Coordinates of C-alpha atoms in Angstrom, one line a residue:
X1 CA 35.3 115.4 -92.4
X2 CA 38.2 113.2 -91.2
X3 CA 37.9 110.2 -89.0
X4 CA 39.5 112.2 -86.2
X5 CA 36.8 114.9 -86.5
X6 CA 34.2 112.2 -86.1
X7 CA 35.9 110.6 -83.2
X8 CA 36.2 114.0 -81.4
X9 CA 32.4 114.6 -81.8
X10 CA 31.4 111.3 -80.0
X11 CA 30.7 111.6 -76.3
X12 CA 30.1 107.9 -75.7
X13 CA 32.0 104.6 -75.6
X14 CA 32.5 103.2 -79.1
X15 CA 32.7 99.4 -79.8
X16 CA 35.8 98.8 -82.0
X17 CA 35.2 95.6 -84.0
X18 CA 38.3 93.9 -85.5
X19 CA 37.8 92.2 -88.9
X20 CA 40.8 89.9 -88.3
X21 CA 43.9 89.5 -90.4
X22 CA 47.7 89.7 -90.0
X23 CA 50.2 91.9 -88.3
X24 CA 49.6 94.7 -90.8
X25 CA 46.0 94.8 -89.6
X26 CA 47.3 94.9 -86.0
X27 CA 49.0 98.2 -87.0
X28 CA 45.7 99.5 -88.4
X29 CA 44.0 98.7 -85.0
X30 CA 46.8 100.2 -83.0
X31 CA 46.7 103.4 -85.0
X32 CA 42.9 103.8 -84.7
X33 CA 43.2 103.2 -80.9
X34 CA 45.9 105.9 -80.7
X35 CA 43.8 108.3 -82.7
X36 CA 40.8 107.7 -80.4
X37 CA 42.9 108.4 -77.3
X38 CA 44.2 111.7 -78.8
X39 CA 40.5 112.6 -79.6
X40 CA 39.5 111.8 -76.0
X41 CA 37.1 109.1 -77.1
X42 CA 36.5 106.0 -75.1
X43 CA 36.4 102.7 -76.8
X44 CA 36.2 98.9 -76.2
X45 CA 37.7 96.4 -78.6
X46 CA 36.1 93.2 -79.7
X47 CA 37.2 90.5 -82.1
X48 CA 35.1 89.6 -85.2
X49 CA 34.3 86.2 -83.8
X50 CA 33.0 87.7 -80.6
X51 CA 31.0 90.3 -82.4
X52 CA 29.3 87.8 -84.7
X53 CA 28.4 85.6 -81.8
X54 CA 26.6 88.4 -79.8
X55 CA 23.8 90.9 -80.5
X56 CA 25.4 94.1 -79.0
X57 CA 21.9 95.6 -79.1
X58 CA 22.9 98.1 -76.4
X59 CA 25.8 99.7 -78.3
X60 CA 25.0 103.1 -79.8
X61 CA 28.3 103.5 -81.6
X62 CA 30.1 100.7 -83.5
X63 CA 33.3 101.1 -85.4
X64 CA 34.7 98.6 -87.9
X65 CA 38.4 98.9 -88.3
X66 CA 39.8 99.6 -91.8
X67 CA 41.1 96.8 -94.0
X68 CA 41.6 95.5 -97.5
X69 CA 39.1 92.7 -96.9
X70 CA 36.2 94.0 -99.0
X71 CA 37.2 92.1 -102.2
X72 CA 35.7 89.3 -104.3
X73 CA 38.2 86.7 -103.0
X74 CA 39.3 85.5 -99.6
X75 CA 37.2 84.6 -96.5
X76 CA 34.4 87.2 -96.8
X77 CA 35.2 88.0 -93.1
X78 CA 35.0 91.8 -93.6
X79 CA 31.7 91.5 -95.6
X80 CA 30.2 89.3 -92.9
X81 CA 31.2 91.7 -90.1
X82 CA 29.9 94.7 -92.0
X83 CA 26.5 93.0 -92.6
X84 CA 26.2 92.1 -88.9
X85 CA 27.1 95.7 -87.8
X86 CA 24.5 97.5 -89.9
X87 CA 21.9 94.9 -88.7
X88 CA 22.2 96.3 -85.2
X89 CA 20.0 99.1 -83.9
X90 CA 23.0 101.3 -83.3
X91 CA 22.7 105.1 -83.5
X92 CA 25.8 105.2 -85.7
X93 CA 27.9 102.6 -87.5
X94 CA 31.3 103.8 -88.7
X95 CA 33.4 101.9 -91.2
X96 CA 37.1 102.8 -90.9
X97 CA 39.3 103.7 -93.9
X98 CA 38.9 100.8 -96.4
X99 CA 40.0 99.7 -99.8
X100 CA 37.4 97.9 -101.9
X101 CA 38.0 95.9 -105.0
X102 CA 37.5 98.0 -108.2
X103 CA 34.6 96.0 -109.5
X104 CA 31.5 98.3 -109.3
X105 CA 28.8 95.7 -110.0
X106 CA 30.3 93.2 -107.5
X107 CA 30.6 95.9 -104.8
X108 CA 27.1 97.2 -105.5
X109 CA 25.6 93.7 -105.0
X110 CA 27.7 93.0 -101.9
X111 CA 26.8 96.2 -100.2
X112 CA 23.1 95.9 -101.1
X113 CA 23.2 92.4 -99.5
X114 CA 24.8 93.9 -96.4
X115 CA 22.3 96.8 -96.3
X116 CA 19.2 94.6 -96.8
X117 CA 18.8 94.0 -93.1
X118 CA 19.9 97.4 -92.0
X119 CA 18.7 98.6 -88.6
X120 CA 21.3 101.2 -87.7
X121 CA 20.2 104.8 -87.8
X122 CA 23.4 106.2 -89.5
X123 CA 26.1 104.7 -91.5
X124 CA 29.4 106.4 -92.3
X125 CA 31.9 104.8 -94.6
X126 CA 35.5 105.9 -95.0
X127 CA 37.9 104.9 -97.8
X128 CA 41.6 105.3 -97.6
X129 CA 42.3 106.2 -101.2
X130 CA 40.7 107.8 -104.2
X131 CA 40.0 104.7 -106.3
X132 CA 37.7 103.2 -103.6
X133 CA 36.2 106.7 -102.8
X134 CA 35.3 107.2 -106.5
X135 CA 33.8 103.8 -106.8
X136 CA 31.6 104.1 -103.7
X137 CA 30.4 107.6 -104.5
X138 CA 29.5 106.5 -108.0
X139 CA 27.2 103.9 -106.6
X140 CA 25.0 106.6 -104.9
X141 CA 24.2 104.3 -101.9
X142 CA 21.1 105.6 -100.1
X143 CA 21.6 106.5 -96.5
X144 CA 25.4 106.0 -96.6
X145 CA 27.8 108.9 -96.0
X146 CA 31.1 108.3 -97.8
X147 CA 34.3 110.1 -96.8
X148 CA 38.0 109.7 -97.4
X149 CA 40.8 109.7 -94.9
X150 CA 44.2 108.1 -94.5
X151 CA 44.8 104.6 -93.3
X152 CA 44.7 104.6 -89.5
X153 CA 48.1 103.0 -89.3
X154 CA 49.5 106.5 -89.9
X155 CA 48.3 107.4 -86.4
X156 CA 50.3 104.7 -84.7
X157 CA 52.3 106.3 -81.8
X158 CA 55.5 104.3 -81.9
X159 CA 57.4 106.8 -79.8
X160 CA 56.0 105.5 -76.5
X161 CA 57.7 102.1 -77.0
X162 CA 61.3 100.9 -77.0
X163 CA 61.3 101.2 -80.8
X164 CA 63.2 104.5 -81.3
X165 CA 66.3 102.9 -79.8
X166 CA 66.3 100.3 -82.6
X167 CA 66.1 102.6 -85.5
X168 CA 69.8 103.4 -85.9
X169 CA 70.8 99.7 -86.0
X170 CA 70.6 99.5 -89.9
X171 CA 71.4 95.8 -89.9
X172 CA 70.2 94.8 -93.4
X173 CA 68.1 96.0 -96.4
X174 CA 64.7 94.4 -96.1
X175 CA 62.8 93.2 -99.1
X176 CA 59.2 92.3 -98.4
X177 CA 57.7 89.9 -100.9
X178 CA 54.1 89.0 -100.3
X179 CA 53.2 85.3 -100.6
X180 CA 49.5 84.9 -100.7
X181 CA 46.4 85.6 -102.8
X182 CA 47.4 89.3 -103.2
X183 CA 50.9 88.5 -104.3
X184 CA 52.3 89.8 -107.5
X185 CA 54.0 87.8 -110.3
X186 CA 56.9 90.3 -110.1
X187 CA 59.6 91.2 -107.6
X188 CA 62.2 94.0 -107.4
X189 CA 65.3 93.8 -109.6
X190 CA 68.8 94.6 -108.4
X191 CA 68.4 93.3 -104.8
X192 CA 71.5 93.7 -102.6
X193 CA 73.3 90.5 -101.7
X194 CA 73.0 91.2 -98.0
X195 CA 69.2 91.8 -98.1
X196 CA 66.8 89.9 -95.9
X197 CA 64.1 88.7 -98.3
X198 CA 60.9 87.6 -96.4
X199 CA 57.2 88.1 -95.9
X200 CA 57.2 89.4 -92.3
X201 CA 53.5 88.4 -91.9
X202 CA 54.7 84.8 -92.1
X203 CA 58.1 85.0 -90.5
X204 CA 57.2 87.1 -87.5
X205 CA 56.1 85.4 -84.3
X206 CA 54.2 88.3 -82.9
X207 CA 53.3 91.9 -83.7
X208 CA 56.3 93.2 -81.7
X209 CA 58.5 90.8 -83.7
X210 CA 56.9 92.2 -86.9
X211 CA 57.8 95.7 -85.7
X212 CA 61.4 94.8 -84.9
X213 CA 62.0 93.1 -88.3
X214 CA 61.2 96.5 -90.0
X215 CA 62.8 98.7 -87.3
X216 CA 66.2 97.0 -87.4
X217 CA 66.5 97.4 -91.2
X218 CA 68.4 100.0 -93.1
X219 CA 65.9 100.4 -95.9
X220 CA 62.7 98.7 -97.0
X221 CA 61.3 97.6 -100.3
X222 CA 57.8 96.1 -100.0
X223 CA 54.6 95.0 -101.8
X224 CA 52.9 94.6 -98.4
X225 CA 51.0 97.9 -97.7
X226 CA 51.7 98.1 -94.0
X227 CA 55.3 97.2 -94.3
X228 CA 55.6 100.3 -96.5
X229 CA 53.4 102.4 -94.3
X230 CA 55.2 101.4 -91.1
X231 CA 58.7 101.9 -92.6
X232 CA 57.7 105.3 -93.9
X233 CA 56.4 106.6 -90.5
X234 CA 59.5 105.4 -88.7
X235 CA 61.7 107.2 -91.2
X236 CA 63.3 104.3 -93.1
X237 CA 64.1 104.9 -96.8
X238 CA 61.1 103.1 -98.3
X239 CA 60.2 101.8 -101.8
X240 CA 56.8 100.2 -102.7
X241 CA 55.6 98.1 -105.6
X242 CA 52.3 96.6 -106.6
X243 CA 50.3 93.6 -105.8
X244 CA 47.5 91.9 -107.7
X245 CA 45.0 94.8 -107.6
X246 CA 44.9 98.5 -107.2
X247 CA 45.4 98.8 -103.4
X248 CA 49.1 99.4 -103.2
X249 CA 49.2 101.9 -106.1
X250 CA 46.1 103.8 -104.8
X251 CA 47.4 104.1 -101.2
X252 CA 50.8 105.1 -102.5
X253 CA 49.3 107.9 -104.6
X254 CA 47.0 109.2 -101.8
X255 CA 49.3 108.8 -98.7
X256 CA 52.8 107.6 -99.3
X257 CA 54.0 109.6 -102.3
X258 CA 53.9 112.8 -100.3
X259 CA 55.9 111.2 -97.6
X260 CA 58.8 110.5 -99.9
X261 CA 58.2 106.9 -100.6
X262 CA 59.5 105.7 -104.0
X263 CA 57.5 103.5 -106.4
X264 CA 58.9 100.7 -108.6
X265 CA 57.2 100.5 -112.0
X266 CA 57.2 97.4 -114.2
X267 CA 60.6 98.3 -115.8
X268 CA 62.2 98.0 -112.4
X269 CA 60.7 94.6 -111.6
X270 CA 61.3 91.1 -112.8
X271 CA 59.6 87.7 -112.6
X272 CA 59.2 86.7 -109.0
X273 CA 61.5 83.8 -108.3
X274 CA 62.3 84.9 -104.7
X275 CA 59.5 83.0 -103.0
X276 CA 60.4 79.3 -103.4
X277 CA 58.9 76.3 -101.7
X278 CA 60.3 76.0 -98.2
X279 CA 63.0 73.5 -97.5
X280 CA 60.6 72.0 -94.9
X281 CA 57.1 71.7 -96.3
X282 CA 54.8 70.3 -93.6
X283 CA 51.8 70.1 -95.9
X284 CA 52.9 66.6 -97.0
X285 CA 53.0 65.3 -93.5
X286 CA 50.3 63.7 -91.3
X287 CA 47.9 66.1 -89.6
X288 CA 49.5 65.6 -86.2
X289 CA 52.7 67.0 -87.5
X290 CA 51.2 69.5 -90.0
X291 CA 49.1 71.0 -87.2
X292 CA 51.8 71.0 -84.5
X293 CA 52.8 74.4 -83.2
X294 CA 56.4 73.1 -82.4
X295 CA 56.8 71.5 -85.8
X296 CA 55.7 74.7 -87.6
X297 CA 58.0 76.9 -85.5
X298 CA 60.9 74.5 -86.3
X299 CA 60.1 74.6 -90.0
X300 CA 59.9 78.4 -89.9
X301 CA 63.3 78.6 -88.2
X302 CA 65.0 76.4 -90.8
X303 CA 63.3 78.2 -93.7
X304 CA 64.3 81.6 -92.4
X305 CA 67.8 80.6 -91.2
X306 CA 69.6 82.5 -94.0
X307 CA 67.7 85.7 -92.9
X308 CA 68.7 85.2 -89.3
X309 CA 72.3 84.9 -90.4
X310 CA 71.9 88.3 -92.1
X311 CA 70.7 89.9 -88.8
X312 CA 66.9 89.5 -88.9
X313 CA 65.7 89.1 -85.3
X314 CA 64.7 85.6 -84.3
X315 CA 61.8 86.9 -82.1

């Protein structure tokens, strides 16, 4: 059963709960919404914060968007949302295509904690690649149906926007280097001199800006999952490489390899010296400067100026 099959079978409004995250997660949400529309399913979206603050006892169907948040690091936001969802008296709680950290004992304990206060009648869990699917099915979780389907970002309908007109611009090669807890100690070798090197999650000012950064490129090399997915679905020559756990490699094998995306192995990577401390680092300034929106936008503009010169859109 695919997620689309399940959506098409529901004749009721589904509450779509957003775990939170970055612009890649926004692509996940947009794709799931487009899939729901194609399946003729009504939905209402709600943020994680709003969901956690309310009971939603009258919702029969609740859907948690897919993510990579079910790990043993980070904010635990996805785990908290999952626990609150299964604790509602819903007829059916659906967990969208996920990646879980490949640590069986940790995942077993975390899921048992979430399920301890379960009140929902039915729980369906989708994974988006075989590593997570194999792990969850091996746990033999009672009362949990586990399925596999592609990341909902692949359902994003970009054709209805102004995006197609941008795709022929081919301004610059784009090299996406993740700069957070999932980042790798390696980066691509042989990067073109005219390449824009950035982490669009940090350099973009909005989801539309994030989209334009990718759409105006000539090719994309990325270790951010959704930079690779989005670039593949809009037809850019795309190359992917790994992060700090199995997510990128697993999604590549399940969904991106068949779409012609290339993979960089360790022999094609080198020590990551691309992400250097910014020329303006506000962390050393007083809070009134560090927390200022205008100061942060100015710092971002200065730190990304070399990329703007190469053609990356400013907004």
